[in-house]
mmCIF file of C-alpha atoms in Angstrom:
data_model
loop_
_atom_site.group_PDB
_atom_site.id
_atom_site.type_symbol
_atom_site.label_atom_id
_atom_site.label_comp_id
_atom_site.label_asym_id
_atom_site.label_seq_id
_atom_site.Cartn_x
_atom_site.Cartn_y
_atom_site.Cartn_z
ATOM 1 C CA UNK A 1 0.000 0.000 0.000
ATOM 2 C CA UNK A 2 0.940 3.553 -0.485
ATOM 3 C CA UNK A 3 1.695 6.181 1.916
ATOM 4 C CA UNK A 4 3.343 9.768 2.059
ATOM 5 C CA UNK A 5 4.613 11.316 5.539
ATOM 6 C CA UNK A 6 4.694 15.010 5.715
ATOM 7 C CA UNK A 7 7.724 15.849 8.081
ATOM 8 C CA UNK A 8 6.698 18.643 9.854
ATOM 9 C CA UNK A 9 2.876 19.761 9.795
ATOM 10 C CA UNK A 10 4.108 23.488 10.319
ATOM 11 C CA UNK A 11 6.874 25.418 8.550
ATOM 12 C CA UNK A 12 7.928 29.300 9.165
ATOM 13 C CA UNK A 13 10.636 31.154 7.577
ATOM 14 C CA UNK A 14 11.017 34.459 6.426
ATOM 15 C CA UNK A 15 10.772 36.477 3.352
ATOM 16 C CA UNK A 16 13.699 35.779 0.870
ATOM 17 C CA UNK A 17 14.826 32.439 2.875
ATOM 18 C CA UNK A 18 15.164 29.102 1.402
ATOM 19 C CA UNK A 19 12.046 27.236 1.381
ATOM 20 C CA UNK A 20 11.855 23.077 2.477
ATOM 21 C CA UNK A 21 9.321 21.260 3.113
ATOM 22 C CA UNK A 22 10.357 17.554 3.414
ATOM 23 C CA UNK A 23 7.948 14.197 1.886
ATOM 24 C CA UNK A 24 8.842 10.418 2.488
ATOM 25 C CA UNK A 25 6.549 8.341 0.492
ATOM 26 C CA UNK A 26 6.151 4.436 0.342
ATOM 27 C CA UNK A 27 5.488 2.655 -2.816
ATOM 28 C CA UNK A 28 5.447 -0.832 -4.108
ATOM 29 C CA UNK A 29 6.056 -0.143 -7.762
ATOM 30 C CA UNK A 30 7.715 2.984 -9.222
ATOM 31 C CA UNK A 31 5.570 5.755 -8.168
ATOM 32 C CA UNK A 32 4.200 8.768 -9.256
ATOM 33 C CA UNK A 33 4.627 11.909 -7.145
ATOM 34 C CA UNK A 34 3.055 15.207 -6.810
ATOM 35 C CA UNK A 35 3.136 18.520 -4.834
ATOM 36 C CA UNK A 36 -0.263 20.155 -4.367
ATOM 37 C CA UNK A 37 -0.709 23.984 -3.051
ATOM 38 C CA UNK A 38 -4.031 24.654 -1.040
ATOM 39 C CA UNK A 39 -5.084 28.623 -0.471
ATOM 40 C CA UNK A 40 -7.696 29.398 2.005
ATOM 41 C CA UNK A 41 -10.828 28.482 0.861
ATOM 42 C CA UNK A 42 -9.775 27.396 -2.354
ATOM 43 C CA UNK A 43 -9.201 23.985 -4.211
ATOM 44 C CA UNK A 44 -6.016 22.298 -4.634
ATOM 45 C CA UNK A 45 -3.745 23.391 -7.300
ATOM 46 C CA UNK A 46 -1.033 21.307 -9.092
ATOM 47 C CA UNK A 47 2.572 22.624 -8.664
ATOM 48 C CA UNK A 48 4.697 19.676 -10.001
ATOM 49 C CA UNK A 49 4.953 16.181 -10.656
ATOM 50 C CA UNK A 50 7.709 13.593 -10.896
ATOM 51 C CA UNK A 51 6.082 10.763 -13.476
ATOM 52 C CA UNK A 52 9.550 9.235 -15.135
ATOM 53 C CA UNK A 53 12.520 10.658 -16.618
ATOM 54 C CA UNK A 54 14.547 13.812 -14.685
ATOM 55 C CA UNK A 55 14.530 13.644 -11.041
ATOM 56 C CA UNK A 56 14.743 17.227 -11.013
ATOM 57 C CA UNK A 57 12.033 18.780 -11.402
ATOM 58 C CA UNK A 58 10.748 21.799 -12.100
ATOM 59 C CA UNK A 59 6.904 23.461 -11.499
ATOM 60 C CA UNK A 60 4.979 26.671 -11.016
ATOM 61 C CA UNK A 61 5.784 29.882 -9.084
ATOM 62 C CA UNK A 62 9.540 28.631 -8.639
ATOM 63 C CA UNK A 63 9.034 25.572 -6.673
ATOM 64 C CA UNK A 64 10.976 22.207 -7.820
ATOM 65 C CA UNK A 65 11.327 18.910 -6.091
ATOM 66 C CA UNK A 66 14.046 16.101 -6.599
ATOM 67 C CA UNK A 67 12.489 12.471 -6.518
ATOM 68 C CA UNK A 68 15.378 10.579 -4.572
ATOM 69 C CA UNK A 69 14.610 6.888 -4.834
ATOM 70 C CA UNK A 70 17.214 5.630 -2.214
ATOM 71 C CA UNK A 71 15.931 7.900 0.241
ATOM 72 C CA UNK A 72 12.021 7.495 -1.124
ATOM 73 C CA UNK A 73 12.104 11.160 -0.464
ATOM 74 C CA UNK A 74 10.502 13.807 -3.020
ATOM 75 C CA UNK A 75 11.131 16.938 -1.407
ATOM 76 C CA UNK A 76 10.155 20.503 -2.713
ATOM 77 C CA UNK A 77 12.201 23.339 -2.280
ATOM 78 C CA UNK A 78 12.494 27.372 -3.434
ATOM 79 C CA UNK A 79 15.258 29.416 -3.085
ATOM 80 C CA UNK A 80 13.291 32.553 -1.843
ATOM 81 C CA UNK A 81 9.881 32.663 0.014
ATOM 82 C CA UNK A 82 7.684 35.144 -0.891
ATOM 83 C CA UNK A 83 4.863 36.493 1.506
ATOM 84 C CA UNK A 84 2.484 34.774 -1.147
ATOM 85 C CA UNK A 85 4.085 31.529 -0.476
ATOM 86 C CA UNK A 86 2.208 30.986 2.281
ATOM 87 C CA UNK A 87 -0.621 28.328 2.096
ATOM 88 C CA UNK A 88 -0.486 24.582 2.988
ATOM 89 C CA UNK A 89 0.879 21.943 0.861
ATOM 90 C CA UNK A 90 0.544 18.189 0.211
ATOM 91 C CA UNK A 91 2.589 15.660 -1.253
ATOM 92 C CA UNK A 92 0.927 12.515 -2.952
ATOM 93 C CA UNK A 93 1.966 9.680 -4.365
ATOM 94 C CA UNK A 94 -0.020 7.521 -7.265
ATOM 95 C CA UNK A 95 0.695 4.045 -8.320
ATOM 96 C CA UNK A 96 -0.071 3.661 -11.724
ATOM 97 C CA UNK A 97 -1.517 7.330 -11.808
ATOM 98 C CA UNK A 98 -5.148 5.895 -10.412
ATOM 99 C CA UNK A 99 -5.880 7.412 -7.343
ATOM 100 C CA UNK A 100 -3.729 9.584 -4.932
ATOM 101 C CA UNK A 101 -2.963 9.129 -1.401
ATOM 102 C CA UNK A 102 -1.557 12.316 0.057
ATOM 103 C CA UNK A 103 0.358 13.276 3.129
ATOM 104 C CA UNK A 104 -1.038 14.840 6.495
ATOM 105 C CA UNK A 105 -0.292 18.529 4.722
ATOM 106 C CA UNK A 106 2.751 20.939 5.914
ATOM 107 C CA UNK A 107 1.639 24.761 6.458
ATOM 108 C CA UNK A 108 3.799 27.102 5.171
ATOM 109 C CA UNK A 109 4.224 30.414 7.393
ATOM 110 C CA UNK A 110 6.442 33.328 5.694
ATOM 111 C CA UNK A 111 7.523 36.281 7.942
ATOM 112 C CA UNK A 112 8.038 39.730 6.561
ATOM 113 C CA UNK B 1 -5.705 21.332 -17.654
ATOM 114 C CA UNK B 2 -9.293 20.738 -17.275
ATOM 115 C CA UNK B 3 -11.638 23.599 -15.696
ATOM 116 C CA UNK B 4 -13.904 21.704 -12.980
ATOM 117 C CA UNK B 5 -16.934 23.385 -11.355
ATOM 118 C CA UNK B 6 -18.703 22.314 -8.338
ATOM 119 C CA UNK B 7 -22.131 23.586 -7.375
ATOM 120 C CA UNK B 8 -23.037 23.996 -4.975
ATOM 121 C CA UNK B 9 -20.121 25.531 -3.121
ATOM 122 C CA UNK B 10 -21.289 25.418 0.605
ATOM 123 C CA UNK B 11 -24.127 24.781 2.462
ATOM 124 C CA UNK B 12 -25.284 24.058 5.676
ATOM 125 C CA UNK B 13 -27.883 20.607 6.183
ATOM 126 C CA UNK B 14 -29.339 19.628 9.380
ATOM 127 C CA UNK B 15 -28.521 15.581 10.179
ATOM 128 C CA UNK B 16 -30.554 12.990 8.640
ATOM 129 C CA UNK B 17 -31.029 14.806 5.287
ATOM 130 C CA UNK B 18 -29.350 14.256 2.070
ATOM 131 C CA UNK B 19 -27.255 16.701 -0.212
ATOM 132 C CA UNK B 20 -26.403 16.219 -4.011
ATOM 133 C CA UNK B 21 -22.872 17.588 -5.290
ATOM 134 C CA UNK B 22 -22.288 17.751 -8.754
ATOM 135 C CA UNK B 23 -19.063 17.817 -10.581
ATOM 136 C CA UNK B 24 -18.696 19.805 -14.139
ATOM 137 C CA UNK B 25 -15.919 19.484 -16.795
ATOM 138 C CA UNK B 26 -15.516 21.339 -19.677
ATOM 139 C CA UNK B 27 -14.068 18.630 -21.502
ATOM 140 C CA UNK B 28 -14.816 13.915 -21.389
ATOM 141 C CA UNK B 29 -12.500 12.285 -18.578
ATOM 142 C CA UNK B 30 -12.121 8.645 -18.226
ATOM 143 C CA UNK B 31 -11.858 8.785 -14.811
ATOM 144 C CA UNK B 32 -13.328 11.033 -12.036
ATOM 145 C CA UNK B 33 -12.364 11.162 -8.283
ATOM 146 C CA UNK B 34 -14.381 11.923 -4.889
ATOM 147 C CA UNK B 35 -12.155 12.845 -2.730
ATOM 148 C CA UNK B 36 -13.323 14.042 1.478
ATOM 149 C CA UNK B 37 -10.985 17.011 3.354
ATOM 150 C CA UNK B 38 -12.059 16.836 7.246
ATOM 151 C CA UNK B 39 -11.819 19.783 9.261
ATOM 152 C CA UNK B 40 -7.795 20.761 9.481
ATOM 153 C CA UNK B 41 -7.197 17.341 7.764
ATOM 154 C CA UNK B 42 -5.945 16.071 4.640
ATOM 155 C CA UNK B 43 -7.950 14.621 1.486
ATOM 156 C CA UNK B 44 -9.116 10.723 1.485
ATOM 157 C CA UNK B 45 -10.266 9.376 -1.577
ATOM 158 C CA UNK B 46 -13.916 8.226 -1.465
ATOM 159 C CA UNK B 47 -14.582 7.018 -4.630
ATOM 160 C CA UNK B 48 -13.199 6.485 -8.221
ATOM 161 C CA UNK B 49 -16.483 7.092 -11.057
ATOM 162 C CA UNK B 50 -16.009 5.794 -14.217
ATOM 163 C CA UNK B 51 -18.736 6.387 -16.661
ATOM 164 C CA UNK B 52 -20.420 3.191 -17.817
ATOM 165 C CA UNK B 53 -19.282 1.264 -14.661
ATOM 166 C CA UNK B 54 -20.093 1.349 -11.249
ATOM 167 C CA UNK B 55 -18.248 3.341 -8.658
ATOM 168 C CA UNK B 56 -15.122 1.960 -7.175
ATOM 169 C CA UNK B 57 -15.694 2.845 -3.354
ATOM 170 C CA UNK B 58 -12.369 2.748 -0.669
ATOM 171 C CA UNK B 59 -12.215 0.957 2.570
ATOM 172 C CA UNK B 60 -14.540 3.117 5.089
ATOM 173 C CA UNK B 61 -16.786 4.383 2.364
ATOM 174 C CA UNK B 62 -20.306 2.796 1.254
ATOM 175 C CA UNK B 63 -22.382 3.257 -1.952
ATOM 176 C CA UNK B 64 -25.434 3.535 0.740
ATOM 177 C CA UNK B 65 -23.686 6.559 2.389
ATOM 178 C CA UNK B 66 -22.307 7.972 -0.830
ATOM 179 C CA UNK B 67 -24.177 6.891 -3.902
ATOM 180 C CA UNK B 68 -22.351 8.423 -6.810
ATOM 181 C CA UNK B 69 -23.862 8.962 -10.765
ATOM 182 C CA UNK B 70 -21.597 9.163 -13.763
ATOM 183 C CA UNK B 71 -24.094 9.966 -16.477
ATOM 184 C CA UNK B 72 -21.571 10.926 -18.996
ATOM 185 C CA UNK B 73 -17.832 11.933 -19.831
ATOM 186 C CA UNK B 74 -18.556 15.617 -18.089
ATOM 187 C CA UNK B 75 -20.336 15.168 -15.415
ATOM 188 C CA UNK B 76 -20.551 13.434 -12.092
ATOM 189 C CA UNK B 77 -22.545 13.628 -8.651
ATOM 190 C CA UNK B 78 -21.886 12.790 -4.881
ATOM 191 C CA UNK B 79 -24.547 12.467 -2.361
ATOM 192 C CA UNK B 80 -23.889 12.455 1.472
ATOM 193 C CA UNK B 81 -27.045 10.772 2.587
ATOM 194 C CA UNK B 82 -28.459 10.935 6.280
ATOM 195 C CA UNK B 83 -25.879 13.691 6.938
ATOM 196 C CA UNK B 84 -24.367 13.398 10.550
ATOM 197 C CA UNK B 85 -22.073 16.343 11.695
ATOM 198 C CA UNK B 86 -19.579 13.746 11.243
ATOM 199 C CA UNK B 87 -20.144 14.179 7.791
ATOM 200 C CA UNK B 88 -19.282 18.053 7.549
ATOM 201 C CA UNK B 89 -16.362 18.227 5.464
ATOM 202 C CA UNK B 90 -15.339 19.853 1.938
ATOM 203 C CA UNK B 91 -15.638 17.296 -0.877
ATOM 204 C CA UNK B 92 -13.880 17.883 -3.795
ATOM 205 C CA UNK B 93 -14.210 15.938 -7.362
ATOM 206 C CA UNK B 94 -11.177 15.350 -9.713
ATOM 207 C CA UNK B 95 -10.011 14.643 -13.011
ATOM 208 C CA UNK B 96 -7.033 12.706 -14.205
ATOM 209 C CA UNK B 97 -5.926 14.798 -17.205
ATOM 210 C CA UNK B 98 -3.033 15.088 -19.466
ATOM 211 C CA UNK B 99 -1.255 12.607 -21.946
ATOM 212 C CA UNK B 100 -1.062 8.744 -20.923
ATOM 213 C CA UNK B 101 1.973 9.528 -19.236
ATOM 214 C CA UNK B 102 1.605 12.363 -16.846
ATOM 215 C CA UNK B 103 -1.564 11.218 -14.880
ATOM 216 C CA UNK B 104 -1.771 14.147 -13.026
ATOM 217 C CA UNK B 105 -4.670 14.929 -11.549
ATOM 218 C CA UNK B 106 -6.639 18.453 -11.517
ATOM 219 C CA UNK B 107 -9.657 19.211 -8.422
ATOM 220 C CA UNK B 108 -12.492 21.358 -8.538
ATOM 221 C CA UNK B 109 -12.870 24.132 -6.208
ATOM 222 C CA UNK B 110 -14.930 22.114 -3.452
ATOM 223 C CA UNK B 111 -18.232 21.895 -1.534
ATOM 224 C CA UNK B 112 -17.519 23.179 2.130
ATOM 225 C CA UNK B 113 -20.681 21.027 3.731
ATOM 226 C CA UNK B 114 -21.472 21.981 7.072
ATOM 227 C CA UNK B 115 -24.098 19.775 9.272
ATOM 228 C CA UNK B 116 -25.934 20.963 12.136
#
């Protein structure tokens, strides 16, 4: 069975700092991996996936993540926060791209 | 990406009634998701809807609770029958869109259901 672990269900840093927020996923075949970013009130949007290919890689609003198979880590990172940064974020993972199974969420804080 | 609407957006049900979500795409799908977001939790898939078939329900979830309709390519419905406040949650529908080899998935913007 799948399942993603969110390490650390809060985040803060400040404006201009680096931004990490750290995913561990379990998979029993090659898996699929996604970062989702969740406004207030809104719906979730799509910032990047990992499907095959570069490890590296890239998504919206200068996020990336590297999928690290030794470490079944997918990480997403960006060099500078930005006061509109802050939202909450899940990491899923998809076997076979059916459904997802996503992680407990990580709330990014960014102080001015 | 597909552009998902979900009517309605919120309402507020007293327990022991039943409310209808429907799920709008603007273009066919293969596959459609129902997914639950508890208060301050994260999502948990309820269903998968595939048109022509029945609704593939996950462990915790029943087609008595949360009968779901797949007329057609575009469209899809949820109903939360004999709402507890248990039940108040947002539910979101998805689509798995792009190429055969990105299966990314896009959501709607959400029913926030509240049960009194």
């Amino acid at each position: 069975a799948q399942s993603v672990t969110q390490l650390g269900s809060h985040v803060s840093v400040s404006e201009g700092a680096l931004v990490l927020l750290r995913c561990n996923y379990s998979s029993s075949v090659p898996p699929y991996l996604f970062w989702y970013v969740q406004y207030p009130n809104q719906g979730l949007q799509l910032l990047l996936k990992y499907t095959t290919g570069a490890t590296l890689v890239k998504g919206i609003n200068g996020f990336e993540a590297e999928f690290k198979k030794s470490e079944t880590s997918f990480h997403l990172t960006k060099p500078s926060a930005h006061m509109s940064d802050a939202a909450e974020y899940f990491c899923a993972v998809s076997e076979y791209g059916n459904k997802l199974v996503f992680g407990a969420g990580t709330i990014l804080r960014v102080k001015s | 990406s597909a552009v998902i609407s979900q009517k309605p957006s919120r309402d507020i049900c007293q327990r022991g009634t039943s409310l209808t979500i429907q799920c709008q795409v603007d273009s066919q799908v293969t596959m459609m998701f129902w997914y639950r977001q508890q208060p301050g939790q994260s999502l948990t898939l309820i269903a998968t809807a595939n048109q022509g078939s029945e609704a593939t329900y996950e462990s915790g979830f029943v087609i008595d609770k949360f009968p779901i309709s797949r007329p057609n390519l575009t469209f899809s419905t949820l109903t939360v029958s004999n709402m507890s406040p248990e039940d108040s949650s947002i539910y979101l529908c998805s689509v798995r869109g792009g190429t055969g080899s990105s299966y990314e998935q896009y959501f709607g913007p959400g029913t926030r259901l509240t049960v009194t």
